[in-house]
mmCIF file of C-alpha atoms in Angstrom:
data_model
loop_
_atom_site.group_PDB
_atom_site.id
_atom_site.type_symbol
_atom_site.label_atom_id
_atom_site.label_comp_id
_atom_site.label_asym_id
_atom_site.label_seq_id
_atom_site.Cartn_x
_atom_site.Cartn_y
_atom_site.Cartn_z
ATOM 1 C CA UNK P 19 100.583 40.117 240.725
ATOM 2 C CA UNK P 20 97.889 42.054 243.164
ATOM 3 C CA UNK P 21 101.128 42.667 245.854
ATOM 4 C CA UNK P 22 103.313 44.942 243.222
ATOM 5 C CA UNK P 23 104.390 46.856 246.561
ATOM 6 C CA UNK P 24 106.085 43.498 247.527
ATOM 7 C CA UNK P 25 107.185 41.863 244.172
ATOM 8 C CA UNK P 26 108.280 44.473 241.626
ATOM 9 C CA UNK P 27 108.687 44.028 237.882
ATOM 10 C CA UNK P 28 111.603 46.827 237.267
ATOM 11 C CA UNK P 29 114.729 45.030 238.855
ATOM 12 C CA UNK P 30 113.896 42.323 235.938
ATOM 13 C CA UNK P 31 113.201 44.059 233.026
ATOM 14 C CA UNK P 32 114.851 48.016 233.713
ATOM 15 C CA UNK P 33 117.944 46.822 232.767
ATOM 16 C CA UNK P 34 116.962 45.365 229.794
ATOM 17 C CA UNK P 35 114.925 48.149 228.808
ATOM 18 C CA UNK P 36 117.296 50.887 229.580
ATOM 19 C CA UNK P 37 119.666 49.575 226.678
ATOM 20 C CA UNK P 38 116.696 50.268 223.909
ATOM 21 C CA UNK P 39 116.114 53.452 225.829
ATOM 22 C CA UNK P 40 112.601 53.342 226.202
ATOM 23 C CA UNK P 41 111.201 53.284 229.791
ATOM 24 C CA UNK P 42 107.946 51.484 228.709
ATOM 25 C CA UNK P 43 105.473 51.156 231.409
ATOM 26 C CA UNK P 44 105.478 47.204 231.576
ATOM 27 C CA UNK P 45 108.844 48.048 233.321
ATOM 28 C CA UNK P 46 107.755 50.578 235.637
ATOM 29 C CA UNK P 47 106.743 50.297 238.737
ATOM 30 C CA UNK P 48 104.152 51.568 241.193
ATOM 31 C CA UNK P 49 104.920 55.712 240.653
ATOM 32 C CA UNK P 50 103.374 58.668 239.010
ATOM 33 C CA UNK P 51 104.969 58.209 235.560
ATOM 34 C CA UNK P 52 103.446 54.954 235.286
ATOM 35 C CA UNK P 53 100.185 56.166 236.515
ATOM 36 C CA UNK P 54 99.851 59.068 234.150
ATOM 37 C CA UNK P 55 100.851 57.747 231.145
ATOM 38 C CA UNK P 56 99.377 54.320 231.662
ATOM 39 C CA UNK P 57 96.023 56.657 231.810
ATOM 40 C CA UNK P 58 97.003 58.606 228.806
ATOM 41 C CA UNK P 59 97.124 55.048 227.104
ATOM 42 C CA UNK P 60 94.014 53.496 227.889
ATOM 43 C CA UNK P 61 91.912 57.122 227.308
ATOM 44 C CA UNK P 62 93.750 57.401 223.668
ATOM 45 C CA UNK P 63 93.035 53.261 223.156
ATOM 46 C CA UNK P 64 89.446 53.596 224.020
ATOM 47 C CA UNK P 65 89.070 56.749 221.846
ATOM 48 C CA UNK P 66 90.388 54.579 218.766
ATOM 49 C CA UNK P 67 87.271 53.237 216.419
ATOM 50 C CA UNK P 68 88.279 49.672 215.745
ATOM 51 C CA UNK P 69 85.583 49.304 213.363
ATOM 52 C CA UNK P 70 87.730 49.858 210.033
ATOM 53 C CA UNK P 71 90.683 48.204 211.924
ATOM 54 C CA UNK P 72 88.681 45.156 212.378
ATOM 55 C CA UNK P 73 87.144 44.782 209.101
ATOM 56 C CA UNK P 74 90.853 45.303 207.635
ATOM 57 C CA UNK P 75 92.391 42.709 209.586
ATOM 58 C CA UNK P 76 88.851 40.494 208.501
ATOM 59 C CA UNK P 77 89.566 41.344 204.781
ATOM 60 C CA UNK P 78 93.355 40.338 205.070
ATOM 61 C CA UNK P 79 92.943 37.527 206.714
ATOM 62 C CA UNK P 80 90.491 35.926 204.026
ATOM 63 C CA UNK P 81 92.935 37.294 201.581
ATOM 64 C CA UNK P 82 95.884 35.279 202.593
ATOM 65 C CA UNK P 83 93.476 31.905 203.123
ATOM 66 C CA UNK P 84 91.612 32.479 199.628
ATOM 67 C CA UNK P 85 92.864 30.126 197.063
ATOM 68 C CA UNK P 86 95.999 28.541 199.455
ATOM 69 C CA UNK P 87 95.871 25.126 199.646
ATOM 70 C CA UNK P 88 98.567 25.441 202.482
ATOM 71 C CA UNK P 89 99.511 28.353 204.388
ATOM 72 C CA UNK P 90 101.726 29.149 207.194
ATOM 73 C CA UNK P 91 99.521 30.358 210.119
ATOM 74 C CA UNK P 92 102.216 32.214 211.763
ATOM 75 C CA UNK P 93 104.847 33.955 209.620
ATOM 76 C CA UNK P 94 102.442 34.061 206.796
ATOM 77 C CA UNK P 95 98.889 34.778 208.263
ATOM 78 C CA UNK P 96 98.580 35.049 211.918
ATOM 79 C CA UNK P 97 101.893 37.875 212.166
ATOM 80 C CA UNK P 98 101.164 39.440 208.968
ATOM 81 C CA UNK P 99 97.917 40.364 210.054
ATOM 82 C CA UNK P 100 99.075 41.766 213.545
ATOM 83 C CA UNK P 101 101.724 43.705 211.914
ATOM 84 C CA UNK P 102 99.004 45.615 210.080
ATOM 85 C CA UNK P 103 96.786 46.238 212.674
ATOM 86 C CA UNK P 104 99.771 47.424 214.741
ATOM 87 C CA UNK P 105 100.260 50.506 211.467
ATOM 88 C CA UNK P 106 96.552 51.067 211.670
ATOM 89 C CA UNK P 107 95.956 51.428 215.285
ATOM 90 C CA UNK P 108 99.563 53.084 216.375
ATOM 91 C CA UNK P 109 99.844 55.002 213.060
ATOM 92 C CA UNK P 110 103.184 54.006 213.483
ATOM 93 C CA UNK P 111 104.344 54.189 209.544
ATOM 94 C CA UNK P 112 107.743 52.474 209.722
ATOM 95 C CA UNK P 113 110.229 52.025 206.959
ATOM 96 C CA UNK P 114 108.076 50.701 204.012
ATOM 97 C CA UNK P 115 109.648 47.068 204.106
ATOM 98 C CA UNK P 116 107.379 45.154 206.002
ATOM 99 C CA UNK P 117 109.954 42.936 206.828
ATOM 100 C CA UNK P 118 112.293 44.844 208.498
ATOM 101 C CA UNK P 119 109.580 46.231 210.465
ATOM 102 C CA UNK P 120 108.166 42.905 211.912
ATOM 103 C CA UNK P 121 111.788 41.752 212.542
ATOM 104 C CA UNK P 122 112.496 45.492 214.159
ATOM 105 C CA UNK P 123 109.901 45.310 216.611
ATOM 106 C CA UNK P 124 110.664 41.114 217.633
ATOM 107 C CA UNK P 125 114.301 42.073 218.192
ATOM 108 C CA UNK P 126 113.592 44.739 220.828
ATOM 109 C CA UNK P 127 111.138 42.237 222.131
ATOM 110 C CA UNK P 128 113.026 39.410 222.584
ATOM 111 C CA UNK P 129 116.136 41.541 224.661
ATOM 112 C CA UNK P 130 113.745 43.410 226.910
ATOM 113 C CA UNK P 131 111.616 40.483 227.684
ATOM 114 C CA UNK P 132 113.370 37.581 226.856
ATOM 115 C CA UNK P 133 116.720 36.910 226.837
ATOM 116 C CA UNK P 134 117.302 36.551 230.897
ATOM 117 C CA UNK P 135 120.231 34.945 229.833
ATOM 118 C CA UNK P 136 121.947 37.998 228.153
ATOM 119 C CA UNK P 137 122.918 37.306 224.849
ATOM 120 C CA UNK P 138 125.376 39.682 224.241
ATOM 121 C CA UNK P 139 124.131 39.095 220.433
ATOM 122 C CA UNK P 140 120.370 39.373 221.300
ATOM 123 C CA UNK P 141 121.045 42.311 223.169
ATOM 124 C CA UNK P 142 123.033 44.503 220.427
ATOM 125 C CA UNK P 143 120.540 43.495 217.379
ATOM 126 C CA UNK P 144 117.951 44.851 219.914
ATOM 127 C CA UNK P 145 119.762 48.417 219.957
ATOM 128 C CA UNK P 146 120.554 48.396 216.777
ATOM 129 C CA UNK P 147 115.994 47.587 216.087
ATOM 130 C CA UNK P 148 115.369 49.954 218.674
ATOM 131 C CA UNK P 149 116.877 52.896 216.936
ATOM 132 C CA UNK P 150 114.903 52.246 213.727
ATOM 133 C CA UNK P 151 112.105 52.385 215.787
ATOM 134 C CA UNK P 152 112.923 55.470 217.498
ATOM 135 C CA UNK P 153 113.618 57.395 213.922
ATOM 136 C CA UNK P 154 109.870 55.383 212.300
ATOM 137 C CA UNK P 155 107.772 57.145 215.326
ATOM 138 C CA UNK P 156 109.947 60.213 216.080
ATOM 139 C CA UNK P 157 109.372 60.685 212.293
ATOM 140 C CA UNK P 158 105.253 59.900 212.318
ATOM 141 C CA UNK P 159 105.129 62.356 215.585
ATOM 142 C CA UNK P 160 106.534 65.081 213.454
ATOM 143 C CA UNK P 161 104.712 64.937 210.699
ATOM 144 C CA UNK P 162 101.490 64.914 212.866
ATOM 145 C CA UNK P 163 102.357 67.859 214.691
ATOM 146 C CA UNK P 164 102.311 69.739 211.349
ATOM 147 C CA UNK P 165 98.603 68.672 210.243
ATOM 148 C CA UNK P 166 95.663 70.307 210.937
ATOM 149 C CA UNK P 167 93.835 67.222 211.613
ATOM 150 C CA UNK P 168 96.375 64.991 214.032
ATOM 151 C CA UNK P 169 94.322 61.754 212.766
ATOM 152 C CA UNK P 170 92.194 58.980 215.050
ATOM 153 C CA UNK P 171 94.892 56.558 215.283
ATOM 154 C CA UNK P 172 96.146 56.190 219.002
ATOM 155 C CA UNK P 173 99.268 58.542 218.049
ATOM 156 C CA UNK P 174 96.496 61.397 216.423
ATOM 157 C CA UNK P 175 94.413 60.807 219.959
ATOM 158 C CA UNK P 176 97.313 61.140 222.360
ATOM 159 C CA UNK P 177 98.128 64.786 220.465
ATOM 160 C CA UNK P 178 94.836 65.762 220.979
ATOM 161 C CA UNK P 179 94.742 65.296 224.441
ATOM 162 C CA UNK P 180 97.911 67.318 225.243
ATOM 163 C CA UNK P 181 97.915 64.887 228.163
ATOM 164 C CA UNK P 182 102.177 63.471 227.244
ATOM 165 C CA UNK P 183 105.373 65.681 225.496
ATOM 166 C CA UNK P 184 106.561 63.763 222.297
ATOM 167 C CA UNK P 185 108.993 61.603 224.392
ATOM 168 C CA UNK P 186 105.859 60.544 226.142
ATOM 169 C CA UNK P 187 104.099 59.643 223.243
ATOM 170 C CA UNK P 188 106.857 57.927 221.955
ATOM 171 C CA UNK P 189 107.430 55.865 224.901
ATOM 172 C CA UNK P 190 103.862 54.778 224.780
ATOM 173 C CA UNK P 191 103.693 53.664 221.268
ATOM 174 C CA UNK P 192 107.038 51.862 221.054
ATOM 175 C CA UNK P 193 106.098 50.122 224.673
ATOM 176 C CA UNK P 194 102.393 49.016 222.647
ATOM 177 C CA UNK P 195 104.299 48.183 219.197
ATOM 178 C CA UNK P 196 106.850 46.053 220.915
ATOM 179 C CA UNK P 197 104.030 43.833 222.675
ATOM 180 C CA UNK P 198 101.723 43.377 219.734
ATOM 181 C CA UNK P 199 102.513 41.577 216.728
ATOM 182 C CA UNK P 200 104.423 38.246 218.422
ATOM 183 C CA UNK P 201 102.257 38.201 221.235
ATOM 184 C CA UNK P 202 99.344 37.749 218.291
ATOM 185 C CA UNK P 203 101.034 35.613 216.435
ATOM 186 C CA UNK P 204 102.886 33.329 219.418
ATOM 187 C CA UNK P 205 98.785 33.053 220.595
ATOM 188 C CA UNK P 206 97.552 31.919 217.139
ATOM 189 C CA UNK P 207 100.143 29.450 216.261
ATOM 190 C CA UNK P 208 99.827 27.633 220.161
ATOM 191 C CA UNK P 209 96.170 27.693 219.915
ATOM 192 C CA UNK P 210 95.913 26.247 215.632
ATOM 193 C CA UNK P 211 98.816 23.352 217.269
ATOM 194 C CA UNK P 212 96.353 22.651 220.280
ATOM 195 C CA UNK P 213 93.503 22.248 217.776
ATOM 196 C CA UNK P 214 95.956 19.861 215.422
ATOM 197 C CA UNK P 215 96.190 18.028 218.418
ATOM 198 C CA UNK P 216 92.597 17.726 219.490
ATOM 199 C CA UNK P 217 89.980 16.553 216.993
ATOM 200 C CA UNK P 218 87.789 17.123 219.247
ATOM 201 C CA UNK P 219 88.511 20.326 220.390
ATOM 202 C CA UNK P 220 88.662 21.262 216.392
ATOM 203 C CA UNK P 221 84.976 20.266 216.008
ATOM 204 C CA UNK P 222 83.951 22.011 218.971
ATOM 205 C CA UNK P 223 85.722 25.396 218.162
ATOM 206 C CA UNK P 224 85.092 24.904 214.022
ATOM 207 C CA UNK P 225 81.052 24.280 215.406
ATOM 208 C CA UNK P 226 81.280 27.850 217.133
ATOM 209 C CA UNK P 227 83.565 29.772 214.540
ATOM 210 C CA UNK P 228 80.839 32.233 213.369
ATOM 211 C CA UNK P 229 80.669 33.307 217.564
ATOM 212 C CA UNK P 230 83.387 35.489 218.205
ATOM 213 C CA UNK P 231 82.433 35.423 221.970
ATOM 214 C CA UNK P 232 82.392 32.327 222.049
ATOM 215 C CA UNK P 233 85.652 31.646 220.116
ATOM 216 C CA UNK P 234 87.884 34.023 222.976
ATOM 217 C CA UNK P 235 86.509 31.472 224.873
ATOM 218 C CA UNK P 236 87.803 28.481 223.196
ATOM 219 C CA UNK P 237 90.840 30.693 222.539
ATOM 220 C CA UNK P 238 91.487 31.198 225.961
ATOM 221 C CA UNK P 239 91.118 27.864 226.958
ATOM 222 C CA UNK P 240 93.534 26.211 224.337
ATOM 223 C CA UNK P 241 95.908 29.108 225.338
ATOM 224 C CA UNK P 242 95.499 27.080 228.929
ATOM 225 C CA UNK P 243 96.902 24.234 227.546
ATOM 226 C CA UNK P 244 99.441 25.747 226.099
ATOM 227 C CA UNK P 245 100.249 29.469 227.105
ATOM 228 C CA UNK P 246 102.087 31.673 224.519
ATOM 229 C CA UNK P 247 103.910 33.194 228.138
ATOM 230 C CA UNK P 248 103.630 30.517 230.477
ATOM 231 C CA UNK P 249 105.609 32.366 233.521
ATOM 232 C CA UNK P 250 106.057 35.662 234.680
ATOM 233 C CA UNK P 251 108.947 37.238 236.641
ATOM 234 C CA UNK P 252 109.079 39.281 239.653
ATOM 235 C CA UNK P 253 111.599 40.591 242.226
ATOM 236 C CA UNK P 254 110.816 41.017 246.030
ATOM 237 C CA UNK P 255 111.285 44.142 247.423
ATOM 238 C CA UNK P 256 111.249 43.225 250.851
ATOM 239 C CA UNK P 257 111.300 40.661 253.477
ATOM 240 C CA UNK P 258 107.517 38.895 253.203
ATOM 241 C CA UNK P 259 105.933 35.521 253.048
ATOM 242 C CA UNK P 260 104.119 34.088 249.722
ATOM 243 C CA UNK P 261 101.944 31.273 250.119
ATOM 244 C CA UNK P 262 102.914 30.261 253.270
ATOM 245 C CA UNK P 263 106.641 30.598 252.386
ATOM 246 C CA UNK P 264 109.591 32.728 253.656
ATOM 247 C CA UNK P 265 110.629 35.253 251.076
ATOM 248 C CA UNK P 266 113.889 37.644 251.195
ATOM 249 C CA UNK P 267 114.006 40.614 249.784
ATOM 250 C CA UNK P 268 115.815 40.285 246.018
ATOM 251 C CA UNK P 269 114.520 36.574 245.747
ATOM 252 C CA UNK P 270 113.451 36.114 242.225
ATOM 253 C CA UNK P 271 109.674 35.192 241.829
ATOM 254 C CA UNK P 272 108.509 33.066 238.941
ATOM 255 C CA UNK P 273 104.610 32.811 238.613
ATOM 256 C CA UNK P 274 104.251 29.497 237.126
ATOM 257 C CA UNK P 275 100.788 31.158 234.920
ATOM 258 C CA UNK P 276 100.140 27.749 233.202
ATOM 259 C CA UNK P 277 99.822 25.350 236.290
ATOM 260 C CA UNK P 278 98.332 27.983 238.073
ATOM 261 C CA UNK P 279 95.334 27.729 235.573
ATOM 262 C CA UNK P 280 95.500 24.435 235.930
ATOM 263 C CA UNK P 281 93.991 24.904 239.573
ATOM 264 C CA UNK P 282 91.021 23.529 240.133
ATOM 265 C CA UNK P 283 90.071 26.231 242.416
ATOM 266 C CA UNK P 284 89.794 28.690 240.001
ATOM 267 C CA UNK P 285 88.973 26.448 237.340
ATOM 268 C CA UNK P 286 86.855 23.911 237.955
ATOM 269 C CA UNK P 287 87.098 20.470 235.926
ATOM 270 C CA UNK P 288 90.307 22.045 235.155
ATOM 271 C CA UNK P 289 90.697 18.920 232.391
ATOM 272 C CA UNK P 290 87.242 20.051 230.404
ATOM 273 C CA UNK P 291 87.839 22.314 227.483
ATOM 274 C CA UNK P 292 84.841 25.173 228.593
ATOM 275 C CA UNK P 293 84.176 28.095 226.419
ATOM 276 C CA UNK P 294 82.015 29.814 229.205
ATOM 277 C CA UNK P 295 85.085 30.478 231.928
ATOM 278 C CA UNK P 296 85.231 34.135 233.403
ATOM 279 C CA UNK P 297 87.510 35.886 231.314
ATOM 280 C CA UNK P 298 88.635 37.182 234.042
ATOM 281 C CA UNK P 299 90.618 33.797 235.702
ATOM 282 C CA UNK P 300 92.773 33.498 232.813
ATOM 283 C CA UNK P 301 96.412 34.979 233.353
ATOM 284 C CA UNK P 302 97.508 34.909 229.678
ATOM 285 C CA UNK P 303 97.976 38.880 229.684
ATOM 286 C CA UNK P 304 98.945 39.648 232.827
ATOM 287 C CA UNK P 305 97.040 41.249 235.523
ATOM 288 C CA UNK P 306 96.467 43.825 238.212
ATOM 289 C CA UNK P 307 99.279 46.568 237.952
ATOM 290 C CA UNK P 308 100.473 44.690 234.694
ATOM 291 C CA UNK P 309 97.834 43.766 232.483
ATOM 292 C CA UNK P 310 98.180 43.996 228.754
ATOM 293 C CA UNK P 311 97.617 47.292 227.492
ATOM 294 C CA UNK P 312 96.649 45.424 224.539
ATOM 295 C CA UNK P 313 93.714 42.991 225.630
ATOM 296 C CA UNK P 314 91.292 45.038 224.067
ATOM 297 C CA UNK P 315 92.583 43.710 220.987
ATOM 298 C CA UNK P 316 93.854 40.695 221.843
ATOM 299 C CA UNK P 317 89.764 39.911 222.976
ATOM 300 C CA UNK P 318 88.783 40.181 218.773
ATOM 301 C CA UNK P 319 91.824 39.684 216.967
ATOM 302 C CA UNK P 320 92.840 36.687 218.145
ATOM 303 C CA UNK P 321 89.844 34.926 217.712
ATOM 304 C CA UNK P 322 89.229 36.377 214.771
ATOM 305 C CA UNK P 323 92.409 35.225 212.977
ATOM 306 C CA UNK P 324 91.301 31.366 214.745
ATOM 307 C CA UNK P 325 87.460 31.591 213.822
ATOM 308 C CA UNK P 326 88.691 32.582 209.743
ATOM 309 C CA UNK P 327 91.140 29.238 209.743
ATOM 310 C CA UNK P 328 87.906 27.223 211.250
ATOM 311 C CA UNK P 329 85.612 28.772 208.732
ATOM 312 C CA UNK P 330 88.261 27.064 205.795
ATOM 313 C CA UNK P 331 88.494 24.299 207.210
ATOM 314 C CA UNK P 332 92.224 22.422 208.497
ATOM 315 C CA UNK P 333 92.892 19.507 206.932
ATOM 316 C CA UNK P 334 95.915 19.022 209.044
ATOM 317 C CA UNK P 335 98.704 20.772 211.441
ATOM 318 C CA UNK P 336 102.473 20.375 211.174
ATOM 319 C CA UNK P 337 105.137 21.304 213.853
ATOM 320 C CA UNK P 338 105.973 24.819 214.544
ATOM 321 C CA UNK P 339 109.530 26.277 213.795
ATOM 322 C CA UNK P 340 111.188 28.241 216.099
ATOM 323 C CA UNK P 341 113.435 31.474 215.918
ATOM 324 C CA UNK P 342 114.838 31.957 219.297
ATOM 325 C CA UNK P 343 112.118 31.825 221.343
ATOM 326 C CA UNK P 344 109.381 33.170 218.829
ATOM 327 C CA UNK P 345 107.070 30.724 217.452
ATOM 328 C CA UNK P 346 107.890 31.611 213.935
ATOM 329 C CA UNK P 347 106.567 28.940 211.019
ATOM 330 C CA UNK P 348 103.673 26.639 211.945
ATOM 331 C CA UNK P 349 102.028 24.494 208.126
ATOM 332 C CA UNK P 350 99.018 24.350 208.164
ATOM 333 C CA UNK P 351 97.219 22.191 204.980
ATOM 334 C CA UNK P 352 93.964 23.647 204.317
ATOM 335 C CA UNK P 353 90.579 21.961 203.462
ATOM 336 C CA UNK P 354 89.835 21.500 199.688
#
């Protein structure tokens, strides 16, 4: 991921991404496009209180797990809650039907990133999303430019800093909107089926659930066992050598994430479930050129949407349902 002069991410996703027209920057390479807006990102992220976005998503949460007996930790908890962090941070409004704007946003993300098959089907429900899209934000942007006070969302802080033209700002909220709510919800289901698979692992984690630090921890570490992305994808540019190997340029590279944090040279007693692991040797989100815009998120959300589920108690966990490739149903019976 470090050699992105050597293994490129465009020549796998550009073509995707040109058909929602939307050059986000997870499909840019190395170049002064990706370098100013990636910057305009992070400096309109960072200026974002997530104070009152965390104690929503908090409130929610307990909302949907007060009084249920059995609740569905994906479609009904875990991607509910993402979705509504995604309005609150973005300030993306959408269309007022919640459902069409989860399903929006996961149709757009399943072409771009993951149909490397090309489902001709996939591909024009993804157009079809990524126009809605395009009218929700193009709509928000407008209306901001009228107000006095642009707001302290990330699309009120990316006004204010004059630093991108609408069709900048655009491209940087749908590129953040498209990544946010599965990636949440793919995360929370693996990790609540690793603890229905672990008694163990559910007394240690349930033990810790009031620790948030400690819970991206455990969070991480289930994710290990089961990685909501468990490979990435690269193209080489040119002639080189990876590991020892001979590599020609336009060989397709697939970084293997979840065996390589299996490696006991990174992680140590790779087989022991540790809390305390540098954050930093994880690959869940990337890295280097390519890491999630969206970790700073990711770090409390996550957990947070775990630790509440802990805090309840799990009786048991069932099997999770699939749409496409999207973890999309996972039961969950709750404690009395």
């Amino acid at each position: 991921m470090s050699r992105d002069l050597d293994f490129a991410i465009a020549p796998v996703n550009a073509g995707r991404i040109a058909d929602v027209d939307r050059s986000f920057i997870l499909g840019m390479d190395r170049h002064a496009v990706l370098a100013s807006e990636r910057q305009a990102l992070y400096r309109a992220l960072a200026a974002v209180d997530p104070g009152p976005i965390r104690a929503e998503a908090l409130k929610l949460a307990g909302q949907l797990i007060d009084g249920a007996a059995e609740l569905d930790a994906i479609g009904g908890y875990a991607r509910l809650v993402a979705a509504n962090t995604a309005h609150r941070l973005f300030g993306i409004t959408g269309p007022g039907d919640e459902h069409l704007f989860r399903e929006a946003v996961r149709s757009v993300f399943g072409h771009t990133f993951l149909n490397l098959s090309g489902d001709e089907q996939v591909r024009k429900r993804a157009i079809r999303a990524a126009t809605l899209m395009q009218e929700w934000i193009g709509a928000d942007i407008a209306l901001r430019r009228k107000a006095r006070d642009p707001g302290v969302d990330m699309l009120g802080r990316l006004i204010a800093s004059g630093d991108l033209d609408d069709e900048g700002i655009a491209r940087t909220l749908a590129g953040m909107l498209v990544g946010s709510i599965d990636t949440t919800a793919s995360a929370v289901g693996k990790i609540v089926a690793m603890i229905g698979r672990d008694a163990a692992l559910m007394d240690s984690m349930s033990k810790d659930c009031a620790d948030l630090k400690t819970m991206r921890g455990w969070c991480l570490e289930a994710l290990r066992r089961w990685p909501h992305n468990p490979i990435l994808l690269r193209r080489a540019l040119r002639d080189t050598e990876l590991g020892g190997k001979t590599v020609a340029a336009g060989d397709k590279i697939i970084l293997w994430t979840q065996a390589a944090m299996q490696d006991e040279s990174a992680f140590p007693d790779a087989h022991i479930m540790r809390p305390d692991r540098p954050a930093e040797a994880y690959l869940h989100f990337g890295g280097a050129l390519h890491s999630c815009a969206g970790r700073p998120v990711n770090d409390w959300q996550i957990p947070l949407l775990v630790a509440e589920l802990l805090k309840r108690g799990i009786a048991s966990v069932g099997k999770i349902g699939w749409a496409g490739p999207f973890p999309d149903s996972l039961p969950v019976r709750l404690a009395p």
